[in-house]
Short mmCIF file of C-alpha atoms in Angstrom, two decimals:
data_model
loop_
_atom_site.label_atom_id
_atom_site.label_comp_id
_atom_site.label_asym_id
_atom_site.label_seq_id
_atom_site.Cartn_x
_atom_site.Cartn_y
_atom_site.Cartn_z
CA MET A 18 194.54 130.96 248.13
CA PRO A 19 191.02 132.17 247.35
CA HIS A 20 187.59 132.24 248.10
CA ALA A 21 185.48 130.00 245.60
CA THR A 22 183.08 130.22 244.27
CA LEU A 23 181.26 127.20 241.97
CA LEU A 24 178.55 126.68 240.78
CA ILE A 25 177.09 123.14 240.18
CA LYS A 26 174.35 121.46 237.48
CA PRO A 27 174.25 118.97 239.64
CA VAL A 28 171.47 116.82 237.40
CA SER A 29 173.13 119.17 234.06
CA ASP A 30 170.02 120.61 232.71
CA ASN A 31 166.73 117.78 233.09
CA CYS A 32 164.42 119.06 234.97
CA ASN A 33 160.65 117.91 236.24
CA MET A 34 159.00 121.63 234.53
CA ARG A 35 158.74 122.62 230.65
CA CYS A 36 159.69 126.55 231.15
CA ARG A 37 159.08 128.84 227.75
CA TYR A 38 162.07 130.88 228.33
CA CYS A 39 164.73 128.53 230.30
CA PHE A 40 168.07 129.52 228.32
CA TYR A 41 170.01 126.10 230.31
CA ASN A 42 168.15 124.43 228.22
CA ASP A 43 169.10 126.82 225.39
CA VAL A 44 172.82 126.89 226.14
CA ALA A 45 173.25 122.57 226.68
CA LYS A 46 171.34 122.42 222.73
CA HIS A 47 174.53 124.93 222.04
CA ARG A 48 176.95 121.55 222.92
CA ASP A 49 177.25 118.84 221.04
CA VAL A 50 176.35 116.95 223.62
CA PRO A 51 173.46 118.27 225.98
CA SER A 52 173.12 116.50 228.92
CA TYR A 53 175.77 115.47 230.73
CA GLY A 54 172.91 112.97 233.16
CA VAL A 55 173.51 112.94 237.03
CA MET A 56 176.29 113.50 238.69
CA LYS A 57 178.96 110.16 239.66
CA PRO A 58 179.64 110.07 243.02
CA GLU A 59 183.15 109.99 242.39
CA THR A 60 183.00 112.83 240.22
CA LEU A 61 181.66 115.20 243.51
CA ASP A 62 183.69 113.19 245.38
CA ALA A 63 186.77 115.12 243.27
CA LEU A 64 184.73 118.27 243.57
CA VAL A 65 184.43 118.87 247.02
CA ARG A 66 188.25 117.29 247.82
CA LYS A 67 190.15 119.65 245.20
CA ALA A 68 187.60 122.90 245.63
CA LEU A 69 188.58 122.54 249.35
CA SER A 70 192.20 122.28 248.26
CA PHE A 71 191.93 125.56 246.38
CA ALA A 72 189.85 127.47 248.61
CA ASP A 73 191.86 129.67 251.53
CA GLY A 74 189.35 131.85 253.21
CA SER A 75 185.78 130.35 252.61
CA CYS A 76 183.76 128.43 249.85
CA SER A 77 180.71 128.84 248.12
CA PHE A 78 179.07 125.78 247.19
CA GLY A 79 176.04 126.71 244.77
CA PHE A 80 173.50 123.93 242.90
CA GLN A 81 172.14 124.65 239.77
CA GLY A 82 170.23 122.98 236.65
CA GLY A 83 167.92 121.85 235.35
CA GLU A 84 166.30 120.68 238.41
CA PRO A 85 169.10 120.30 240.69
CA THR A 86 166.33 118.17 243.40
CA LEU A 87 165.80 116.12 241.05
CA ALA A 88 169.46 114.19 242.36
CA GLY A 89 168.04 112.70 245.32
CA LEU A 90 168.05 114.18 249.24
CA ASP A 91 171.54 111.91 249.64
CA PHE A 92 173.65 112.91 246.79
CA PHE A 93 173.04 116.66 249.05
CA LYS A 94 173.22 115.09 251.98
CA GLU A 95 176.89 113.64 250.83
CA THR A 96 177.53 116.94 249.97
CA VAL A 97 177.25 117.76 253.18
CA ARG A 98 179.30 114.77 254.34
CA LEU A 99 182.37 115.21 251.85
CA GLN A 100 182.87 119.00 253.46
CA LEU A 101 183.57 118.05 257.04
CA GLU A 102 185.28 115.61 256.26
CA TYR A 103 187.42 117.38 253.63
CA ASN A 104 187.74 120.86 255.70
CA TYR A 105 190.85 120.14 256.23
CA GLY A 106 190.89 124.02 257.08
CA ASN A 107 187.80 124.31 259.17
CA ILE A 108 187.18 127.59 256.60
CA PRO A 109 183.42 128.75 256.05
CA ILE A 110 181.45 126.85 253.29
CA ALA A 111 178.75 128.25 252.59
CA ASN A 112 175.66 126.46 251.06
CA SER A 113 173.13 127.94 247.51
CA ILE A 114 170.44 126.08 245.28
CA GLN A 115 167.73 127.22 243.34
CA THR A 116 164.23 125.51 242.41
CA ASN A 117 161.14 125.31 240.91
CA GLY A 118 160.12 123.41 243.88
CA TYR A 119 157.69 122.14 241.99
CA ARG A 120 158.19 118.48 243.69
CA LEU A 121 158.82 119.20 246.80
CA GLY A 122 158.53 117.80 250.56
CA PRO A 123 159.19 118.32 254.57
CA GLU A 124 162.32 116.77 254.38
CA TRP A 125 163.58 118.72 252.03
CA ALA A 126 162.59 121.94 253.83
CA GLU A 127 164.33 120.03 257.23
CA PHE A 128 167.01 119.51 255.67
CA PHE A 129 167.77 122.79 253.77
CA ARG A 130 167.02 124.22 257.56
CA GLU A 131 169.99 121.95 259.75
CA ASN A 132 172.11 121.90 256.97
CA ASN A 133 171.57 126.21 256.57
CA PHE A 134 171.25 125.73 252.85
CA LEU A 135 170.00 129.12 251.65
CA VAL A 136 167.52 128.46 248.87
CA GLY A 137 166.31 130.89 245.93
CA LEU A 138 162.67 129.59 244.78
CA SER A 139 161.38 130.46 241.24
CA ILE A 140 158.04 132.41 240.95
CA ASP A 141 156.60 134.83 238.41
CA GLY A 142 154.93 137.12 240.18
CA VAL A 143 151.37 136.94 239.76
CA LYS A 144 149.04 133.52 239.14
CA HIS A 145 148.87 134.78 235.30
CA ALA A 146 152.36 135.36 234.77
CA HIS A 147 153.46 132.11 235.82
CA ASP A 148 151.69 130.56 234.35
CA SER A 149 151.98 131.36 231.54
CA PHE A 150 155.36 130.77 231.26
CA ARG A 151 155.84 128.09 233.84
CA LEU A 152 154.51 124.78 232.93
CA GLY A 153 154.63 121.45 234.60
CA PRO A 154 155.37 118.52 232.24
CA ASP A 155 151.77 117.82 231.96
CA GLY A 156 151.85 121.16 230.49
CA ALA A 157 149.59 123.19 233.20
CA GLY A 158 150.51 125.76 235.08
CA THR A 159 153.33 125.74 238.22
CA TYR A 160 151.91 128.48 240.37
CA GLU A 161 150.40 126.45 243.12
CA ARG A 162 152.32 124.33 244.19
CA ALA A 163 155.25 126.67 243.52
CA MET A 164 153.27 129.64 246.15
CA GLU A 165 152.47 125.87 248.10
CA THR A 166 156.88 125.02 248.84
CA ALA A 167 157.08 128.87 250.04
CA GLU A 168 154.63 128.83 252.41
CA MET A 169 156.38 125.24 253.89
CA PHE A 170 159.22 126.21 253.59
CA VAL A 171 157.60 130.01 255.84
CA ARG A 172 156.32 127.38 258.27
CA GLN A 173 160.28 124.50 258.38
CA GLY A 174 162.13 127.78 258.77
CA VAL A 175 164.11 127.66 255.51
CA GLU A 176 166.03 131.17 255.36
CA PHE A 177 165.17 131.71 251.26
CA ASN A 178 164.68 134.60 248.59
CA ILE A 179 162.50 134.79 245.18
CA LEU A 180 164.13 134.33 241.95
CA CYS A 181 161.26 136.45 239.44
CA VAL A 182 162.42 136.52 235.77
CA ILE A 183 161.39 139.91 233.78
CA ASN A 184 159.41 138.94 230.34
CA ASN A 185 157.05 141.35 228.73
CA VAL A 186 154.07 139.83 230.72
CA VAL A 187 155.44 139.32 234.64
CA ALA A 188 156.54 143.85 233.17
CA SER A 189 152.00 144.19 232.84
CA TYR A 190 152.07 143.30 236.84
CA PRO A 191 154.78 145.57 238.69
CA VAL A 192 153.09 146.84 241.21
CA GLU A 193 151.05 143.71 241.26
CA THR A 194 154.00 141.47 241.15
CA TYR A 195 156.06 144.01 244.03
CA ASN A 196 152.78 143.05 246.23
CA ALA A 197 152.66 139.88 245.33
CA LEU A 198 156.35 138.74 246.59
CA LYS A 199 157.49 141.43 249.56
CA LYS A 200 156.07 139.38 252.11
CA TYR A 201 158.85 136.96 251.35
CA LYS A 202 161.34 140.66 252.16
CA TYR A 203 164.09 138.67 249.37
CA LEU A 204 163.57 139.18 245.42
CA GLN A 205 165.89 139.16 243.01
CA PHE A 206 164.40 140.23 238.98
CA ILE A 207 166.18 138.66 236.27
CA PRO A 208 165.53 140.51 232.69
CA CYS A 209 164.59 137.31 231.02
CA LEU A 210 167.10 136.27 228.22
CA GLU A 211 166.60 134.73 224.11
CA GLY A 212 168.42 132.43 222.82
CA PHE A 213 171.92 132.32 221.21
CA ASP A 214 170.61 132.42 218.41
CA SER A 215 167.40 134.34 218.18
CA LEU A 216 166.16 135.96 215.30
CA GLY A 217 163.00 138.21 216.34
CA PRO A 218 161.14 138.46 218.78
CA SER A 219 159.11 135.47 221.25
CA PRO A 220 156.53 135.34 222.79
CA PHE A 221 158.56 136.33 226.79
CA THR A 222 160.26 138.37 225.34
CA LEU A 223 161.19 141.26 227.39
CA ASP A 224 161.39 144.90 225.28
CA ASN A 225 162.89 147.94 226.43
CA ASP A 226 159.50 150.35 227.66
CA MET A 227 158.18 146.63 228.42
CA TYR A 228 161.59 146.65 231.05
CA ALA A 229 162.19 150.56 231.72
CA GLY A 230 158.09 150.58 233.02
CA PHE A 231 158.82 147.32 235.74
CA LEU A 232 162.63 149.23 236.58
CA ASN A 233 160.43 152.60 237.20
CA ALA A 234 156.91 151.29 238.61
CA THR A 235 158.95 148.31 241.09
CA PHE A 236 161.59 150.45 242.31
CA GLY A 237 159.19 152.40 244.09
CA CYS A 238 157.20 150.47 245.54
CA TYR A 239 161.32 149.28 246.77
CA TYR A 240 161.26 152.91 247.44
CA ALA A 241 158.46 154.17 249.34
CA ASP A 242 159.01 150.69 251.44
CA PHE A 243 162.54 151.73 252.47
CA MET A 244 161.72 155.65 253.53
CA ARG A 245 159.10 154.71 255.85
CA GLY A 246 160.90 152.06 257.24
CA ALA A 247 159.74 148.24 255.78
CA TYR A 248 162.63 147.83 253.25
CA VAL A 249 162.54 145.14 251.47
CA SER A 250 165.65 143.62 249.84
CA VAL A 251 165.26 143.57 245.58
CA ARG A 252 168.70 142.45 244.97
CA ASN A 253 169.41 144.68 241.74
CA PHE A 254 168.41 147.33 242.84
CA ASP A 255 169.67 147.22 246.84
CA ASN A 256 173.82 147.28 244.42
CA TYR A 257 172.55 150.45 242.69
CA VAL A 258 172.11 151.84 246.20
CA ASN A 259 175.73 150.53 247.44
CA ILE A 260 177.62 151.12 243.59
CA LEU A 261 176.05 154.67 245.00
CA ALA A 262 177.40 154.80 248.69
CA GLY A 263 181.00 153.73 247.13
CA ARG A 264 180.77 150.02 248.25
CA PRO A 265 181.40 147.52 245.24
CA PRO A 266 178.25 145.18 243.90
CA GLU A 267 178.33 141.88 244.61
CA GLN A 268 176.27 140.31 242.07
CA CYS A 269 178.93 139.56 239.63
CA GLY A 270 176.50 141.02 236.32
CA MET A 271 176.85 144.73 238.26
CA ASN A 272 180.67 144.37 237.72
CA GLY A 273 181.76 145.34 234.25
CA VAL A 274 183.64 143.05 234.10
CA CYS A 275 183.69 138.63 234.59
CA SER A 276 185.42 136.80 237.25
CA CYS A 277 186.28 133.42 236.75
CA TYR A 278 183.61 131.30 238.91
CA PHE A 279 184.18 127.97 238.45
CA LEU A 280 180.74 125.66 236.69
CA ILE A 281 180.72 122.61 237.15
CA GLU A 282 178.97 120.26 234.33
CA ALA A 283 177.09 116.71 235.71
CA ASP A 284 180.41 114.78 233.78
CA GLY A 285 182.72 117.29 236.06
CA SER A 286 183.56 119.85 233.62
CA VAL A 287 184.31 123.18 234.30
CA TYR A 288 183.45 126.18 233.20
CA PRO A 289 184.00 130.22 233.92
CA CYS A 290 180.79 131.40 233.32
CA ASP A 291 176.69 129.38 234.34
CA PHE A 292 175.66 131.64 230.88
CA TYR A 293 178.64 130.16 228.98
CA VAL A 294 178.64 126.25 229.81
CA LEU A 295 179.05 126.26 225.72
CA ASP A 296 182.33 123.66 224.50
CA GLU A 297 184.25 126.22 223.08
CA TRP A 298 184.32 127.70 226.64
CA ARG A 299 185.76 124.33 228.77
CA ILE A 300 188.44 124.74 231.01
CA GLY A 301 188.89 121.47 232.38
CA ASN A 302 187.81 119.02 234.24
CA VAL A 303 187.67 118.25 238.29
CA ASN A 304 188.40 114.62 237.77
CA VAL A 305 191.47 115.52 236.13
CA ASN A 306 192.54 119.34 236.96
CA SER A 307 192.89 120.93 240.09
CA PHE A 308 191.00 124.31 240.45
CA ALA A 309 194.66 126.40 240.69
CA LYS A 310 194.69 125.35 237.09
CA MET A 311 192.14 126.01 235.84
CA ILE A 312 192.27 128.93 236.43
CA LYS A 313 194.84 129.41 234.52
CA ASN A 314 193.22 127.92 231.08
CA ASP A 315 193.57 129.78 228.43
CA ALA A 316 189.38 129.82 228.27
CA ALA A 317 189.64 131.39 231.56
CA ARG A 318 191.95 133.93 230.18
CA ARG A 319 189.80 134.95 227.61
CA PHE A 320 186.31 134.63 229.03
CA ILE A 321 187.22 137.66 231.19
CA GLU A 322 189.47 140.22 228.29
CA VAL A 323 186.40 140.01 225.56
CA SER A 324 184.48 141.92 228.98
CA HIS A 325 186.64 144.99 229.25
CA GLN A 326 185.64 146.62 226.27
CA ILE A 327 183.65 149.21 226.65
CA HIS A 328 181.39 150.26 223.73
CA GLU A 329 181.91 153.49 222.54
CA ASP A 330 178.33 154.03 223.73
CA CYS A 331 179.08 153.73 227.24
CA ALA A 332 182.32 155.11 227.45
CA ALA A 333 180.35 157.99 227.04
CA CYS A 334 176.87 158.08 229.21
CA GLY A 335 176.75 159.57 231.91
CA TRP A 336 174.84 156.41 234.17
CA TYR A 337 178.54 154.10 233.30
CA GLY A 338 179.17 154.47 236.11
CA ILE A 339 176.43 152.90 238.30
CA CYS A 340 175.18 150.19 234.65
CA ARG A 341 179.03 149.16 233.64
CA GLY A 342 177.48 147.88 230.89
CA GLY A 343 175.38 145.36 232.25
CA CYS A 344 176.03 141.31 231.78
CA ARG A 345 178.54 140.24 229.21
CA ARG A 346 175.27 137.66 228.65
CA TYR A 347 173.05 140.56 228.13
CA ARG A 348 176.05 142.09 224.95
CA GLU A 349 176.12 139.26 222.59
CA PRO A 350 176.12 138.71 219.72
CA ALA A 351 179.96 139.79 219.59
CA LEU A 352 181.01 140.45 216.54
CA GLY A 353 184.63 140.77 215.19
CA GLY A 354 184.78 139.71 219.11
CA VAL A 355 184.13 143.61 219.59
CA LEU A 356 180.99 142.82 222.30
CA ALA A 357 177.68 145.63 221.32
CA LYS A 358 176.12 147.72 223.79
CA ASN A 359 173.49 145.61 227.16
CA ARG A 360 170.15 145.05 224.24
CA HIS A 361 168.73 146.36 227.61
CA CYS A 362 170.57 150.59 227.37
CA GLY A 363 167.44 152.50 226.30
CA ALA A 364 166.02 150.69 229.58
CA PHE A 365 168.17 150.80 231.92
CA ILE A 366 168.64 154.77 230.58
CA ASP A 367 165.48 156.09 231.39
CA PHE A 368 164.85 154.03 234.33
CA PHE A 369 168.31 156.06 236.41
CA SER A 370 167.04 158.96 234.05
CA HIS A 371 164.00 158.41 236.73
CA SER A 372 164.97 156.93 239.72
CA PHE A 373 169.13 158.25 240.62
CA ASP A 374 167.48 161.29 242.37
CA LYS A 375 165.65 158.49 245.37
CA MET A 376 168.23 156.09 244.92
CA MET A 377 170.86 158.75 246.34
CA LYS A 378 167.50 160.40 248.90
CA MET A 379 168.59 156.59 250.21
CA VAL A 380 172.37 156.93 250.66
CA GLU A 381 171.65 159.75 252.92
CA LYS A 382 169.60 157.61 254.80
CA LEU A 383 171.71 155.90 254.96
CA LYS A 384 174.12 157.37 255.60
CA HIS A 385 172.70 159.35 258.21
CA ASP A 386 171.19 156.24 260.06
CA ALA A 387 174.29 155.40 260.22
CA GLU A 388 176.24 158.09 262.45
CA THR A 389 173.39 158.50 264.67
CA ALA A 390 174.26 154.74 265.19
CA ILE A 391 177.18 155.39 266.64
#
């Protein structure tokens, strides 16, 4: 039996914010049932029980939304209780959650700390950029609330990282974004997604020139901090350096091909990927199917097979070994069943050309430090 990775939507696409670029709101609009409400206790029970029966080496439970904390603190307390009850094999369990931090009090921080939850907190860099698109239900910006939550996590000893979505506004402030967030030590920079039916640029579109500039500038800051012994983890940069050092990337979009993890919607329906929670890709439901059966579902097989295609330009590109085509979702639409090139291909070529030598110097330093530590 394998390691099991689960990403759970306990309140479907429901949220207490109105982020203008929300990719999951767009996904939900492309289903027959946009929202499945709040996960029922019997569905949570079946999910935990069957996941721990399926998993062998370890099991990861990740919670996203929408805003997953809308399920209530008792939902997560019950999750932990069920994990203890059904973990007959005594395997390692990891819990994580992605939150906007909009209305979290100290009782949440205490729970996360005491139960070893890794928390992802969404902050889009500097105030102006964040407040351009991350709005509360009243239409006002939410930067101050997010920063208050971050400082509360620091005080309470919560393990957390920052997720920053890169759109053209954020990309206009690369150095400022990095400097504003680096004190939290663990950062993720995620390029903004267009909707499935996007017909052209939107206010939050990320174009290639802006993205290349953002990557080049923030990598320069990351590199400088690393070389002076003040390392800040930036997930995509860390993975590129690891690839060049001969290690596999831990971020699925950097593997070159898709795997089938389990995305569980609030009604128990299961899908192979967070970006494809669509009716055509449903592989089963935890209330009636086992994970062992779902992973062999025809839709799961087809989902993986499509990602194995390599665009002819990618096959001839000298950067393919490190780029690997990128996440499938950035290669839509598929025409005639064939995926396009990554929409940010030009940005990546610019970035690798600009930063490759510095990456190799980091690899050399890591090897040297490892050798001298023996």
